[in-house]
């Protein structure tokens, strides 16, 4: 990219980098900074504090309040988009002529604004958002949430057409790459895999004989997965030690695990403690019933953990099938494979195969270079 500067609009403050979307944003910022790019960060605040850490990598950081509440809900635009608007953001973007990287459909309120028509505009697609929200609607048990998710899915599908104003769309999985190419043309879409915290594959020996499921244990998708581990594994074989770890475990997880001596729930661990659990687990269980991009916890486990047991939806579009133990989507098959791998040492050949694939496909420096090349093709 010929320009030394780039504007990045983030849907939330990207530090601390402790959940999926902001991890991609933060490590993308670090990788671009390492390439010598000066970053002007525009970020909305949503339950997170301003961060001095960002000034290590950004020459300017501008914060904006989200416009939340019932009035934002009444907008004809998706709530996740309409609540991230503000004239001050547009005014700041107009003080320069540098390229703009929009993080997620969330940040694209001004993507089609006439005043930005001559700018190089790049959208990082974190998901196919309307499909993601449709999945949330189907899985939610709350009637009000179902209504909200269905409405949001409908509005997001319509708003997605605004991506035609972007010069480039950067999906993070091969399945989403194909979707956006069919919608907006092959020349506009470039696959840039997810950015992450890892630089080298490091498997620590020996493993300890327990299985681990981890994630944000307050979200519906992860609550269902955690309860699956309890019901289909821990209750079926009490000799298997199960650890469930993550943010704000839902009360239903505690309820499902009540009375089970082989289940331990670890809540709100810091990064170091979580990494120790991942590194020492003989088997990391990664299960989802909803396809949505590439899961960062999958990348993290493959860089740091022993056996990685997944279902097909967890790895869809990731190209990581060869280095995971893929089981059928029926949870019953997890138990069989846990017995198979719980006391089996991971082979050095498997570790080398991880290095070969991960360093090739999920390399932050190469991802940054892909983004920087886009200005040369316009």
XYZ file of C-alpha atoms in Angstrom:
378
model
C 0.000 0.000 0.000
C 1.597 3.263 -1.110
C -0.053 5.293 1.643
C 1.853 5.407 4.914
C -1.360 5.960 6.885
C -4.595 4.022 7.200
C -7.839 4.707 9.059
C -9.294 1.721 10.913
C -12.860 1.831 12.246
C -13.336 -0.741 15.008
C -16.712 -1.866 16.366
C -15.267 -1.967 19.905
C -12.106 -1.037 21.782
C -9.631 -3.710 20.612
C -7.666 -3.954 23.861
C -7.600 -5.994 25.978
C -7.734 -8.559 23.173
C -9.784 -11.121 25.073
C -12.603 -12.182 22.764
C -12.959 -13.253 19.155
C -13.646 -10.133 17.121
C -11.351 -7.734 18.956
C -8.505 -10.272 18.897
C -8.559 -10.146 15.093
C -8.644 -6.329 15.172
C -5.857 -5.922 17.739
C -3.388 -8.340 16.162
C -4.137 -6.908 12.730
C -3.221 -3.480 14.099
C 0.026 -4.908 15.532
C 0.889 -6.623 12.255
C 0.231 -3.492 10.178
C 2.270 -1.407 12.612
C 5.138 -3.890 12.262
C 5.031 -3.246 8.503
C 5.621 0.471 9.142
C 2.047 1.665 8.665
C 0.808 4.600 10.745
C -2.660 3.779 12.030
C -5.435 6.234 12.835
C -7.835 4.212 14.950
C -11.501 5.131 15.296
C -13.219 2.916 17.831
C -16.652 2.720 19.373
C -16.894 1.981 23.070
C -19.178 -0.801 24.215
C -18.633 -1.818 27.831
C -14.862 -1.347 27.557
C -12.495 1.339 28.824
C -10.134 3.504 26.791
C -6.699 1.896 26.490
C -3.233 3.451 26.607
C -1.851 0.222 25.100
C -3.270 1.199 21.701
C -0.899 4.174 21.431
C 1.996 1.714 21.093
C 0.671 0.852 17.636
C -1.569 3.781 16.603
C -0.523 7.369 16.003
C -4.061 8.560 16.788
C -6.951 6.969 18.686
C -10.453 8.447 18.544
C -13.261 7.136 20.752
C -16.982 7.330 19.998
C -20.003 6.438 22.101
C -22.513 3.993 20.650
C -26.034 5.331 20.246
C -27.878 2.632 22.163
C -31.377 2.327 23.618
C -34.886 2.086 22.213
C -34.458 4.928 19.719
C -31.577 3.073 18.084
C -33.744 -0.063 17.993
C -36.387 1.800 15.979
C -33.968 2.550 13.127
C -34.456 1.001 9.696
C -30.784 0.029 9.798
C -29.514 -2.975 11.754
C -28.994 -2.123 15.412
C -25.332 -3.192 15.327
C -24.797 -0.714 12.462
C -27.142 2.157 13.357
C -25.807 2.375 16.885
C -22.310 2.953 15.489
C -22.769 6.269 13.768
C -21.877 9.857 14.546
C -21.003 13.014 12.660
C -17.738 13.342 14.597
C -16.535 10.047 13.105
C -17.319 11.250 9.593
C -15.700 14.625 10.272
C -12.518 12.923 11.467
C -12.421 10.652 8.416
C -12.720 13.708 6.177
C -9.646 15.376 7.702
C -7.453 13.090 5.579
C -7.554 11.135 2.328
C -6.078 7.871 3.597
C -7.588 4.422 2.993
C -10.306 3.263 5.396
C -10.552 -0.244 6.831
C -14.037 -0.932 8.198
C -14.002 -3.699 10.829
C -17.115 -5.788 10.328
C -20.462 -4.805 8.876
C -21.013 -3.182 12.295
C -18.766 -0.241 11.376
C -20.086 0.336 7.839
C -22.709 3.030 8.504
C -20.782 5.539 6.363
C -19.483 3.068 3.782
C -21.791 4.417 1.066
C -21.539 8.080 2.033
C -20.947 10.255 -1.024
C -18.263 12.246 0.797
C -16.122 9.085 0.959
C -16.726 8.066 -2.653
C -13.132 8.674 -3.771
C -11.505 6.849 -0.889
C -10.021 3.348 -0.905
C -12.513 1.457 1.291
C -11.812 -2.034 2.623
C -14.268 -4.059 4.694
C -13.113 -6.835 7.002
C -16.023 -9.305 7.003
C -16.008 -10.960 10.424
C -19.081 -13.041 9.582
C -21.941 -13.407 7.172
C -23.864 -11.402 9.707
C -27.449 -12.122 8.670
C -26.777 -15.870 8.743
C -25.148 -15.530 12.155
C -28.142 -13.661 13.577
C -30.557 -16.069 11.953
C -28.721 -18.855 13.778
C -29.029 -16.936 17.047
C -32.772 -16.591 16.468
C -33.185 -20.305 15.883
C -31.232 -21.276 18.983
C -32.564 -18.704 21.441
C -35.107 -19.841 24.025
C -36.279 -16.294 24.773
C -39.243 -15.080 22.720
C -38.103 -11.452 22.894
C -34.574 -12.348 21.827
C -35.917 -14.450 18.955
C -37.872 -11.441 17.709
C -34.825 -9.176 18.014
C -32.474 -11.622 16.278
C -34.936 -12.263 13.434
C -35.438 -8.546 12.879
C -31.690 -7.935 12.967
C -31.060 -10.797 10.515
C -33.624 -9.325 8.096
C -32.114 -5.827 8.300
C -28.548 -7.135 8.015
C -29.372 -9.088 4.865
C -30.708 -5.907 3.281
C -27.856 -3.719 4.566
C -25.258 -6.185 3.271
C -25.883 -4.736 -0.212
C -23.935 -1.671 0.949
C -20.776 -3.747 0.597
C -20.953 -2.923 -3.109
C -19.490 0.485 -2.125
C -16.326 -1.184 -0.830
C -13.297 -1.558 -3.062
C -12.402 -4.799 -1.299
C -14.011 -7.283 1.071
C -11.745 -9.401 3.274
C -13.434 -12.572 4.581
C -11.609 -14.812 7.029
C -12.728 -18.282 5.898
C -12.893 -20.058 2.546
C -16.646 -20.670 2.836
C -17.297 -16.968 3.430
C -14.869 -16.087 0.639
C -17.008 -18.096 -1.788
C -20.203 -16.459 -0.515
C -18.920 -12.910 -0.998
C -17.433 -13.700 -4.413
C -20.826 -14.932 -5.590
C -22.480 -11.779 -4.237
C -19.980 -9.085 -5.192
C -17.591 -10.558 -7.777
C -14.264 -12.345 -7.542
C -12.077 -9.283 -8.105
C -13.452 -7.520 -5.026
C -12.896 -10.351 -2.524
C -9.582 -11.374 -0.948
C -9.257 -14.069 1.702
C -7.214 -12.801 4.652
C -7.183 -15.394 7.455
C -7.846 -14.380 11.024
C -5.174 -12.522 12.999
C -4.204 -14.014 16.347
C -1.770 -13.921 19.275
C 0.414 -16.888 18.348
C 3.752 -16.851 16.559
C 4.950 -20.446 16.938
C 3.559 -23.917 17.616
C 4.660 -24.975 21.083
C 3.311 -28.211 22.538
C 4.259 -28.782 26.179
C 4.874 -32.333 27.418
C 3.618 -34.273 29.198
C -0.126 -33.698 28.997
C -2.368 -34.166 32.007
C -5.283 -36.639 31.669
C -8.227 -34.252 31.504
C -10.403 -32.815 28.753
C -11.035 -29.098 28.386
C -13.840 -27.092 26.852
C -13.312 -23.324 26.966
C -14.970 -20.175 25.684
C -17.270 -17.349 26.696
C -19.626 -19.413 28.840
C -22.309 -16.722 28.900
C -23.206 -16.983 25.193
C -25.973 -19.311 24.039
C -23.758 -21.220 21.595
C -21.089 -21.965 24.203
C -23.607 -22.720 26.947
C -25.085 -25.443 24.739
C -21.624 -26.833 23.995
C -20.635 -26.877 27.677
C -23.845 -28.662 28.643
C -23.234 -31.154 25.817
C -19.836 -31.951 27.369
C -21.485 -32.465 30.755
C -24.426 -34.552 29.528
C -22.773 -36.610 26.789
C -19.299 -37.079 28.259
C -18.989 -36.327 31.980
C -22.231 -38.033 32.978
C -21.639 -40.999 30.681
C -18.161 -41.743 32.047
C -17.319 -40.405 35.506
C -13.707 -41.573 35.120
C -13.076 -38.725 32.657
C -12.020 -35.476 34.334
C -13.693 -32.544 32.578
C -12.731 -28.882 32.920
C -15.046 -26.135 31.650
C -13.349 -22.740 31.620
C -14.328 -19.288 30.445
C -15.993 -15.974 31.039
C -19.091 -15.674 33.215
C -20.364 -19.277 33.230
C -24.158 -19.340 32.957
C -26.127 -20.699 35.898
C -27.447 -23.525 33.713
C -23.884 -24.862 33.365
C -23.465 -24.943 37.126
C -26.857 -26.626 37.379
C -25.978 -29.307 34.840
C -22.687 -30.046 36.623
C -24.164 -30.170 40.126
C -23.098 -33.281 42.010
C -20.549 -34.384 39.389
C -17.156 -34.839 41.024
C -15.434 -35.214 37.654
C -16.472 -31.742 36.422
C -14.584 -28.585 37.387
C -15.755 -25.127 36.304
C -13.104 -22.399 36.113
C -14.605 -18.917 35.831
C -13.007 -15.715 34.530
C -9.394 -16.856 34.427
C -6.677 -14.489 33.294
C -4.929 -15.215 29.989
C -1.972 -16.989 31.588
C -4.134 -19.367 33.627
C -6.295 -20.168 30.599
C -3.247 -20.885 28.464
C -1.933 -23.294 31.099
C -5.225 -25.215 31.005
C -5.118 -25.376 27.198
C -1.478 -26.492 27.089
C -1.824 -29.173 29.750
C -5.124 -30.749 28.642
C -4.687 -34.120 26.964
C -7.744 -33.370 24.824
C -9.235 -29.993 23.921
C -12.903 -30.286 22.946
C -14.122 -27.706 20.422
C -17.776 -28.086 19.511
C -20.308 -25.762 17.944
C -23.756 -26.139 16.464
C -23.440 -22.895 14.484
C -21.028 -22.094 11.652
C -19.558 -18.585 11.952
C -16.182 -17.778 10.449
C -13.019 -19.278 11.899
C -12.966 -19.675 15.665
C -9.932 -18.072 17.285
C -9.976 -20.625 20.061
C -9.429 -23.289 17.388
C -6.302 -21.492 16.174
C -5.054 -21.037 19.729
C -5.525 -24.713 20.621
C -3.706 -25.877 17.493
C -0.745 -23.623 18.277
C -0.577 -24.617 21.951
C -2.610 -27.707 22.824
C -2.355 -31.473 22.563
C -5.132 -33.434 20.808
C -7.812 -31.187 19.295
C -11.203 -32.885 19.003
C -13.720 -30.973 16.878
C -16.975 -31.384 15.009
C -17.307 -30.442 11.340
C -19.050 -27.099 11.948
C -16.136 -25.929 14.083
C -13.652 -26.180 11.200
C -15.850 -25.309 8.204
C -13.995 -22.938 5.906
C -10.786 -23.046 7.971
C -8.742 -25.533 5.856
C -7.573 -27.036 9.154
C -9.166 -30.467 8.759
C -5.812 -32.299 8.382
C -4.538 -31.209 11.813
C -7.709 -31.760 13.856
C -9.386 -34.927 15.056
C -12.734 -34.479 13.326
C -15.650 -36.457 14.695
C -19.238 -36.766 13.547
C -21.570 -33.975 14.621
C -23.461 -36.409 16.841
C -22.073 -35.688 20.356
C -22.158 -39.408 21.187
C -19.049 -39.915 19.051
C -16.982 -37.546 21.187
C -16.879 -40.045 24.046
C -15.435 -42.791 21.840
C -12.696 -40.491 20.554
C -11.868 -39.154 24.015
C -11.116 -42.703 25.134
C -8.986 -43.079 22.025
C -6.790 -40.025 22.644
C -6.913 -39.256 26.384
C -3.789 -41.246 27.213
C -2.120 -41.097 23.806
C 0.848 -38.804 23.306
C 0.625 -36.500 20.309
C 3.194 -37.588 17.720
C 6.019 -35.297 16.618
C 4.868 -35.788 13.019
C 1.506 -34.269 13.969
C 3.229 -31.281 15.564
C 5.324 -30.715 12.430
C 2.213 -30.927 10.259
C 0.591 -28.265 12.426
C 3.616 -26.025 11.935
C 3.558 -26.513 8.185
C -0.143 -25.697 7.798
C -0.503 -22.979 10.443
C 2.612 -21.058 9.394
C 1.414 -21.157 5.799
C -2.259 -20.261 6.300
C -2.425 -18.318 9.574
C 0.584 -16.023 9.415
C -0.063 -12.491 10.714
C 2.773 -10.911 8.731
C 1.532 -12.397 5.469
C -2.006 -11.258 6.266
C -0.805 -7.700 6.814
C 1.123 -7.769 3.532
C -2.023 -8.867 1.699
C -3.874 -5.835 3.044
C -1.005 -3.504 2.190
C -0.918 -4.768 -1.394
C -4.457 -3.591 -2.107
C -3.595 0.038 -2.794
C -1.278 -1.065 -5.601
C -4.142 -2.779 -7.450
C -6.645 0.108 -7.463
